PDB file of C-alpha atoms and ligand atoms in Angstrom:
ATOM      1  CA  UNK A  11      70.326  77.123 161.449  1.00  0.00           C
ATOM      2  CA  UNK A  12      74.136  76.860 161.868  1.00  0.00           C
ATOM      3  CA  UNK A  13      75.478  77.574 165.442  1.00  0.00           C
ATOM      4  CA  UNK A  14      79.051  77.421 165.094  1.00  0.00           C
ATOM      5  CA  UNK A  15      80.388  79.902 163.031  1.00  0.00           C
ATOM      6  CA  UNK A  16      83.763  81.145 162.197  1.00  0.00           C
ATOM      7  CA  UNK A  17      84.888  83.989 160.244  1.00  0.00           C
ATOM      8  CA  UNK A  18      87.899  84.009 157.947  1.00  0.00           C
ATOM      9  CA  UNK A  19      89.759  86.952 156.139  1.00  0.00           C
ATOM     10  CA  UNK A  20      92.342  89.862 156.185  1.00  0.00           C
ATOM     11  CA  UNK A  21      92.458  92.419 158.950  1.00  0.00           C
ATOM     12  CA  UNK A  22      89.761  94.973 157.814  1.00  0.00           C
ATOM     13  CA  UNK A  23      87.630  92.816 155.899  1.00  0.00           C
ATOM     14  CA  UNK A  24      84.653  93.550 158.411  1.00  0.00           C
ATOM     15  CA  UNK A  25      84.932  90.157 160.346  1.00  0.00           C
ATOM     16  CA  UNK A  26      84.196  91.965 163.514  1.00  0.00           C
ATOM     17  CA  UNK A  27      81.199  94.018 162.272  1.00  0.00           C
ATOM     18  CA  UNK A  28      79.247  91.100 160.617  1.00  0.00           C
ATOM     19  CA  UNK A  29      80.167  88.874 163.535  1.00  0.00           C
ATOM     20  CA  UNK A  30      78.714  91.436 166.004  1.00  0.00           C
ATOM     21  CA  UNK A  31      75.565  91.450 163.977  1.00  0.00           C
ATOM     22  CA  UNK A  32      74.959  87.692 164.049  1.00  0.00           C
ATOM     23  CA  UNK A  33      75.778  87.426 167.462  1.00  0.00           C
ATOM     24  CA  UNK A  34      72.989  89.822 168.276  1.00  0.00           C
ATOM     25  CA  UNK A  35      70.339  88.506 166.271  1.00  0.00           C
ATOM     26  CA  UNK A  36      70.843  85.231 167.213  1.00  0.00           C
ATOM     27  CA  UNK A  37      72.321  85.458 171.071  1.00  0.00           C
ATOM     28  CA  UNK A  38      75.356  83.855 170.095  1.00  0.00           C
ATOM     29  CA  UNK A  39      78.673  83.996 171.650  1.00  0.00           C
ATOM     30  CA  UNK A  40      80.987  86.469 169.594  1.00  0.00           C
ATOM     31  CA  UNK A  41      84.409  85.479 170.562  1.00  0.00           C
ATOM     32  CA  UNK A  42      86.792  88.024 169.064  1.00  0.00           C
ATOM     33  CA  UNK A  43      90.448  87.282 170.435  1.00  0.00           C
ATOM     34  CA  UNK A  44      91.695  90.752 169.205  1.00  0.00           C
ATOM     35  CA  UNK A  45      88.632  92.311 171.451  1.00  0.00           C
ATOM     36  CA  UNK A  46      89.371  90.308 174.281  1.00  0.00           C
ATOM     37  CA  UNK A  47      93.105  91.101 174.211  1.00  0.00           C
ATOM     38  CA  UNK A  48      92.400  94.848 173.891  1.00  0.00           C
ATOM     39  CA  UNK A  49      90.146  94.692 176.661  1.00  0.00           C
ATOM     40  CA  UNK A  50      93.151  93.207 179.174  1.00  0.00           C
ATOM     41  CA  UNK A  51      95.253  96.139 177.683  1.00  0.00           C
ATOM     42  CA  UNK A  52      92.678  98.622 178.598  1.00  0.00           C
ATOM     43  CA  UNK A  53      92.537  96.955 182.017  1.00  0.00           C
ATOM     44  CA  UNK A  54      96.287  97.113 182.218  1.00  0.00           C
ATOM     45  CA  UNK A  55      96.050  93.473 183.506  1.00  0.00           C
ATOM     46  CA  UNK A  56      99.381  91.248 183.681  1.00  0.00           C
ATOM     47  CA  UNK A  57      98.222  89.613 180.385  1.00  0.00           C
ATOM     48  CA  UNK A  58      97.550  93.180 178.813  1.00  0.00           C
ATOM     49  CA  UNK A  59     100.933  94.286 179.606  1.00  0.00           C
ATOM     50  CA  UNK A  60     102.344  91.071 177.942  1.00  0.00           C
ATOM     51  CA  UNK A  61     100.684  91.619 174.812  1.00  0.00           C
ATOM     52  CA  UNK A  62     100.507  95.441 174.387  1.00  0.00           C
ATOM     53  CA  UNK A  63     103.881  95.958 172.351  1.00  0.00           C
ATOM     54  CA  UNK A  64     103.338  92.712 170.389  1.00  0.00           C
ATOM     55  CA  UNK A  65      99.826  93.742 169.282  1.00  0.00           C
ATOM     56  CA  UNK A  66     100.896  97.349 168.528  1.00  0.00           C
ATOM     57  CA  UNK A  67     103.698  96.097 166.314  1.00  0.00           C
ATOM     58  CA  UNK A  68     101.097  93.949 164.320  1.00  0.00           C
ATOM     59  CA  UNK A  69     102.712  90.770 165.738  1.00  0.00           C
ATOM     60  CA  UNK A  70     100.743  87.848 166.677  1.00  0.00           C
ATOM     61  CA  UNK A  71     100.509  87.194 170.381  1.00  0.00           C
ATOM     62  CA  UNK A  72     101.723  83.572 171.416  1.00  0.00           C
ATOM     63  CA  UNK A  73      99.064  80.445 170.460  1.00  0.00           C
ATOM     64  CA  UNK A  74      99.103  79.386 174.210  1.00  0.00           C
ATOM     65  CA  UNK A  75      97.822  82.552 175.464  1.00  0.00           C
ATOM     66  CA  UNK A  76      94.830  82.957 172.793  1.00  0.00           C
ATOM     67  CA  UNK A  77      94.155  79.164 173.483  1.00  0.00           C
ATOM     68  CA  UNK A  78      93.688  79.716 176.903  1.00  0.00           C
ATOM     69  CA  UNK A  79      91.243  82.841 176.356  1.00  0.00           C
ATOM     70  CA  UNK A  80      89.400  80.596 173.847  1.00  0.00           C
ATOM     71  CA  UNK A  81      88.931  77.772 176.234  1.00  0.00           C
ATOM     72  CA  UNK A  82      87.435  79.844 179.015  1.00  0.00           C
ATOM     73  CA  UNK A  83      84.929  81.402 176.931  1.00  0.00           C
ATOM     74  CA  UNK A  84      83.982  78.467 174.538  1.00  0.00           C
ATOM     75  CA  UNK A  85      83.140  76.541 177.811  1.00  0.00           C
ATOM     76  CA  UNK A  86      81.086  78.795 179.523  1.00  0.00           C
ATOM     77  CA  UNK A  87      78.759  79.084 176.310  1.00  0.00           C
ATOM     78  CA  UNK A  88      75.894  76.786 174.853  1.00  0.00           C
ATOM     79  CA  UNK A  89      73.677  78.664 172.298  1.00  0.00           C
ATOM     80  CA  UNK A  90      75.989  79.128 169.402  1.00  0.00           C
ATOM     81  CA  UNK A  91      79.439  81.036 168.924  1.00  0.00           C
ATOM     82  CA  UNK A  92      81.130  82.791 166.314  1.00  0.00           C
ATOM     83  CA  UNK A  93      85.140  82.771 166.254  1.00  0.00           C
ATOM     84  CA  UNK A  94      86.416  85.862 164.832  1.00  0.00           C
ATOM     85  CA  UNK A  95      90.177  86.266 164.540  1.00  0.00           C
ATOM     86  CA  UNK A  96      90.804  83.025 165.877  1.00  0.00           C
ATOM     87  CA  UNK A  97      92.435  80.596 164.858  1.00  0.00           C
ATOM     88  CA  UNK A  98      94.774  82.542 162.887  1.00  0.00           C
ATOM     89  CA  UNK A  99      97.600  79.982 161.854  1.00  0.00           C
ATOM     90  CA  UNK A 100      97.588  76.030 161.531  1.00  0.00           C
ATOM     91  CA  UNK A 101      98.925  75.356 164.953  1.00  0.00           C
ATOM     92  CA  UNK A 102      95.827  77.284 166.364  1.00  0.00           C
ATOM     93  CA  UNK A 103      93.499  75.349 164.022  1.00  0.00           C
ATOM     94  CA  UNK A 104      94.810  71.978 165.754  1.00  0.00           C
ATOM     95  CA  UNK A 105      94.412  73.367 169.096  1.00  0.00           C
ATOM     96  CA  UNK A 106      90.642  74.527 167.999  1.00  0.00           C
ATOM     97  CA  UNK A 107      90.164  71.177 166.945  1.00  0.00           C
ATOM     98  CA  UNK A 108      91.247  69.161 170.051  1.00  0.00           C
ATOM     99  CA  UNK A 109      89.219  71.715 172.336  1.00  0.00           C
ATOM    100  CA  UNK A 110      85.876  71.247 169.899  1.00  0.00           C
ATOM    101  CA  UNK A 111      86.447  67.603 170.191  1.00  0.00           C
ATOM    102  CA  UNK A 112      86.662  67.658 173.947  1.00  0.00           C
ATOM    103  CA  UNK A 113      83.708  69.914 174.536  1.00  0.00           C
ATOM    104  CA  UNK A 114      81.921  67.623 171.927  1.00  0.00           C
ATOM    105  CA  UNK A 115      80.945  70.653 169.390  1.00  0.00           C
ATOM    106  CA  UNK A 116      81.601  71.024 165.669  1.00  0.00           C
ATOM    107  CA  UNK A 117      82.656  73.899 163.481  1.00  0.00           C
ATOM    108  CA  UNK A 118      79.604  74.003 160.827  1.00  0.00           C
ATOM    109  CA  UNK A 119      80.728  76.916 158.741  1.00  0.00           C
ATOM    110  CA  UNK A 120      83.623  79.108 157.634  1.00  0.00           C
ATOM    111  CA  UNK A 121      83.035  82.413 156.060  1.00  0.00           C
ATOM    112  CA  UNK A 122      85.921  83.587 154.047  1.00  0.00           C
ATOM    113  CA  UNK A 123      85.239  87.250 153.691  1.00  0.00           C
ATOM    114  CA  UNK A 124      87.312  88.338 150.706  1.00  0.00           C
ATOM    115  CA  UNK A 125      88.257  91.846 149.742  1.00  0.00           C
ATOM    116  CA  UNK A 126      91.209  93.588 147.584  1.00  0.00           C
ATOM    117  CA  UNK A 127      94.242  94.919 149.600  1.00  0.00           C
ATOM    118  CA  UNK A 128      93.807  98.594 148.553  1.00  0.00           C
ATOM    119  CA  UNK A 129      90.174  98.470 149.979  1.00  0.00           C
ATOM    120  CA  UNK A 130      91.031  97.452 153.649  1.00  0.00           C
ATOM    121  CA  UNK A 131      94.183  99.413 153.703  1.00  0.00           C
ATOM    122  CA  UNK A 132      91.993 102.291 153.280  1.00  0.00           C
ATOM    123  CA  UNK A 133      89.367 100.941 155.500  1.00  0.00           C
ATOM    124  CA  UNK A 134      91.662 100.473 158.625  1.00  0.00           C
ATOM    125  CA  UNK A 135      93.554 103.649 157.818  1.00  0.00           C
ATOM    126  CA  UNK A 136      90.034 105.338 158.379  1.00  0.00           C
ATOM    127  CA  UNK A 137      89.403 102.990 161.424  1.00  0.00           C
ATOM    128  CA  UNK A 138      92.322 104.548 163.303  1.00  0.00           C
ATOM    129  CA  UNK A 139      92.823 102.274 165.867  1.00  0.00           C
ATOM    130  CA  UNK A 140      96.123 102.138 167.511  1.00  0.00           C
ATOM    131  CA  UNK A 141      97.591  99.381 165.346  1.00  0.00           C
ATOM    132  CA  UNK A 142      96.050 101.060 162.381  1.00  0.00           C
ATOM    133  CA  UNK A 143      99.204 102.894 160.987  1.00  0.00           C
ATOM    134  CA  UNK A 144     100.336 102.339 157.716  1.00  0.00           C
ATOM    135  CA  UNK A 145     103.498 100.359 158.755  1.00  0.00           C
ATOM    136  CA  UNK A 146     101.797  98.281 161.306  1.00  0.00           C
ATOM    137  CA  UNK A 147      99.042  97.702 158.475  1.00  0.00           C
ATOM    138  CA  UNK A 148     101.594  96.266 156.212  1.00  0.00           C
ATOM    139  CA  UNK A 149     103.129  94.005 158.882  1.00  0.00           C
ATOM    140  CA  UNK A 150      99.639  92.501 159.970  1.00  0.00           C
ATOM    141  CA  UNK A 151      98.820  91.814 156.253  1.00  0.00           C
ATOM    142  CA  UNK A 152     102.114  90.118 155.834  1.00  0.00           C
ATOM    143  CA  UNK A 153     101.403  87.854 158.892  1.00  0.00           C
ATOM    144  CA  UNK A 154      97.874  87.527 157.265  1.00  0.00           C
ATOM    145  CA  UNK A 155      99.136  86.217 154.188  1.00  0.00           C
ATOM    146  CA  UNK A 156     101.804  83.967 155.518  1.00  0.00           C
ATOM    147  CA  UNK A 157     100.011  82.405 158.562  1.00  0.00           C
ATOM    148  CA  UNK A 158      96.317  82.857 158.072  1.00  0.00           C
ATOM    149  CA  UNK A 159      95.588  82.462 154.553  1.00  0.00           C
ATOM    150  CA  UNK A 160      96.349  78.871 154.213  1.00  0.00           C
ATOM    151  CA  UNK A 161      93.497  78.044 156.447  1.00  0.00           C
ATOM    152  CA  UNK A 162      91.049  79.007 153.475  1.00  0.00           C
ATOM    153  CA  UNK A 163      92.533  75.896 151.793  1.00  0.00           C
ATOM    154  CA  UNK A 164      92.381  73.833 154.901  1.00  0.00           C
ATOM    155  CA  UNK A 165      88.251  74.681 155.408  1.00  0.00           C
ATOM    156  CA  UNK A 166      87.630  74.538 151.848  1.00  0.00           C
ATOM    157  CA  UNK A 167      88.915  70.749 151.828  1.00  0.00           C
ATOM    158  CA  UNK A 168      86.460  69.977 154.674  1.00  0.00           C
ATOM    159  CA  UNK A 169      83.868  71.521 152.631  1.00  0.00           C
ATOM    160  CA  UNK A 170      83.136  74.157 155.249  1.00  0.00           C
ATOM    161  CA  UNK A 171      84.058  77.184 153.452  1.00  0.00           C
ATOM    162  CA  UNK A 172      81.413  80.003 152.293  1.00  0.00           C
ATOM    163  CA  UNK A 173      82.920  82.776 150.207  1.00  0.00           C
ATOM    164  CA  UNK A 174      81.679  86.184 150.821  1.00  0.00           C
ATOM    165  CA  UNK A 175      82.413  89.241 148.562  1.00  0.00           C
ATOM    166  CA  UNK A 176      83.288  91.607 151.447  1.00  0.00           C
ATOM    167  CA  UNK A 177      83.953  94.618 149.168  1.00  0.00           C
ATOM    168  CA  UNK A 178      80.363  96.246 149.288  1.00  0.00           C
ATOM    169  CA  UNK A 179      77.910  97.739 151.443  1.00  0.00           C
ATOM    170  CA  UNK A 180      77.086  96.233 155.016  1.00  0.00           C
ATOM    171  CA  UNK A 181      73.557  95.191 154.286  1.00  0.00           C
ATOM    172  CA  UNK A 182      74.297  93.242 151.283  1.00  0.00           C
ATOM    173  CA  UNK A 183      76.979  91.289 152.846  1.00  0.00           C
ATOM    174  CA  UNK A 184      74.864  90.813 156.021  1.00  0.00           C
ATOM    175  CA  UNK A 185      72.121  89.595 153.593  1.00  0.00           C
ATOM    176  CA  UNK A 186      74.580  87.061 151.904  1.00  0.00           C
ATOM    177  CA  UNK A 187      75.800  85.651 155.407  1.00  0.00           C
ATOM    178  CA  UNK A 188      72.340  85.308 156.798  1.00  0.00           C
ATOM    179  CA  UNK A 189      71.291  83.201 153.513  1.00  0.00           C
ATOM    180  CA  UNK A 190      74.136  80.882 153.445  1.00  0.00           C
ATOM    181  CA  UNK A 191      73.724  80.155 157.436  1.00  0.00           C
ATOM    182  CA  UNK A 192      70.220  79.525 157.072  1.00  0.00           C
TER     183      UNK A 192
HETATM  184  P1  ADP B 217      92.310  92.577 162.769  1.00  0.00           P
HETATM  185  O1  ADP B 217      92.225  91.380 162.554  1.00  0.00           O
HETATM  186  O2  ADP B 217      91.798  93.712 162.256  1.00  0.00           O
HETATM  187  O3  ADP B 217      94.023  92.945 162.714  1.00  0.00           O
HETATM  188  P2  ADP B 217      91.822  91.586 165.426  1.00  0.00           P
HETATM  189  O4  ADP B 217      91.003  92.661 166.679  1.00  0.00           O
HETATM  190  O5  ADP B 217      91.434  90.440 165.263  1.00  0.00           O
HETATM  191  O6  ADP B 217      91.923  92.854 164.283  1.00  0.00           O
HETATM  192  O7  ADP B 217      93.551  91.391 165.878  1.00  0.00           O
HETATM  193  C1  ADP B 217      94.372  92.513 166.325  1.00  0.00           C
HETATM  194  C2  ADP B 217      95.602  91.917 167.406  1.00  0.00           C
HETATM  195  O8  ADP B 217      95.535  90.997 168.047  1.00  0.00           O
HETATM  196  C3  ADP B 217      96.437  91.046 166.165  1.00  0.00           C
HETATM  197  O9  ADP B 217      97.337  91.752 165.327  1.00  0.00           O
HETATM  198  C4  ADP B 217      97.417  90.485 166.932  1.00  0.00           C
HETATM  199  O10 ADP B 217      98.396  90.896 167.404  1.00  0.00           O
HETATM  200  C5  ADP B 217      96.327  89.979 168.214  1.00  0.00           C
HETATM  201  N1  ADP B 217      95.514  88.619 168.213  1.00  0.00           N
HETATM  202  C6  ADP B 217      94.248  88.721 167.714  1.00  0.00           C
HETATM  203  N2  ADP B 217      93.762  87.251 167.524  1.00  0.00           N
HETATM  204  C7  ADP B 217      95.106  86.699 167.808  1.00  0.00           C
HETATM  205  C8  ADP B 217      95.225  85.065 167.705  1.00  0.00           C
HETATM  206  N3  ADP B 217      94.136  84.176 167.168  1.00  0.00           N
HETATM  207  N4  ADP B 217      96.662  84.780 167.653  1.00  0.00           N
HETATM  208  C9  ADP B 217      97.496  85.603 167.752  1.00  0.00           C
HETATM  209  N5  ADP B 217      97.198  86.975 168.007  1.00  0.00           N
HETATM  210  C10 ADP B 217      96.190  87.373 167.866  1.00  0.00           C
END
């Protein structure tokens, strides 16, 4: 059973939903950088104030900032972990590799949740989070394509990538993931 997982895919692909299910079933840490940042905004912390406008515009917050959050959370954990929404560009991949080396852990599997653009735009509009308006969604998709999509090829070359068709019902998708991580 794989213990160190990563979910890759565009906004709205269902990474958070699937990661939460696995995390609950196996008692793994669910490390969602987006969730952690939103919590800071809700609590109106210094960090939250810094990232609020950036996130509401659909831009990426700084690599250093997310790295600090990831480090803090990974070091406290030992059972297993699921990275959701991190890394999002190649520089974040490099930082993650360094951090994993330091704590002597290895990424074991990368799930790539694939889904057509039309489907995810509709899903996000229905979800209606603060950054789920048409303009911001377009921007997030563009940023995903420019910065995050290259990671698919990167992890494929490392033979870590598992393709998941994320355009279906929740149960079929979880069953597929479960089978592949066994
Ligand atoms: P989604 O992937 O559905 O857009 P997330 O919750 O993963 O939702 O991310 C929401 C926002 O949080 C992003 O648009 C970005 O502003 C910020 N964010 C999350 N993770 C990162 C990251 N690894 N690097 C930079 N910014 C991030």
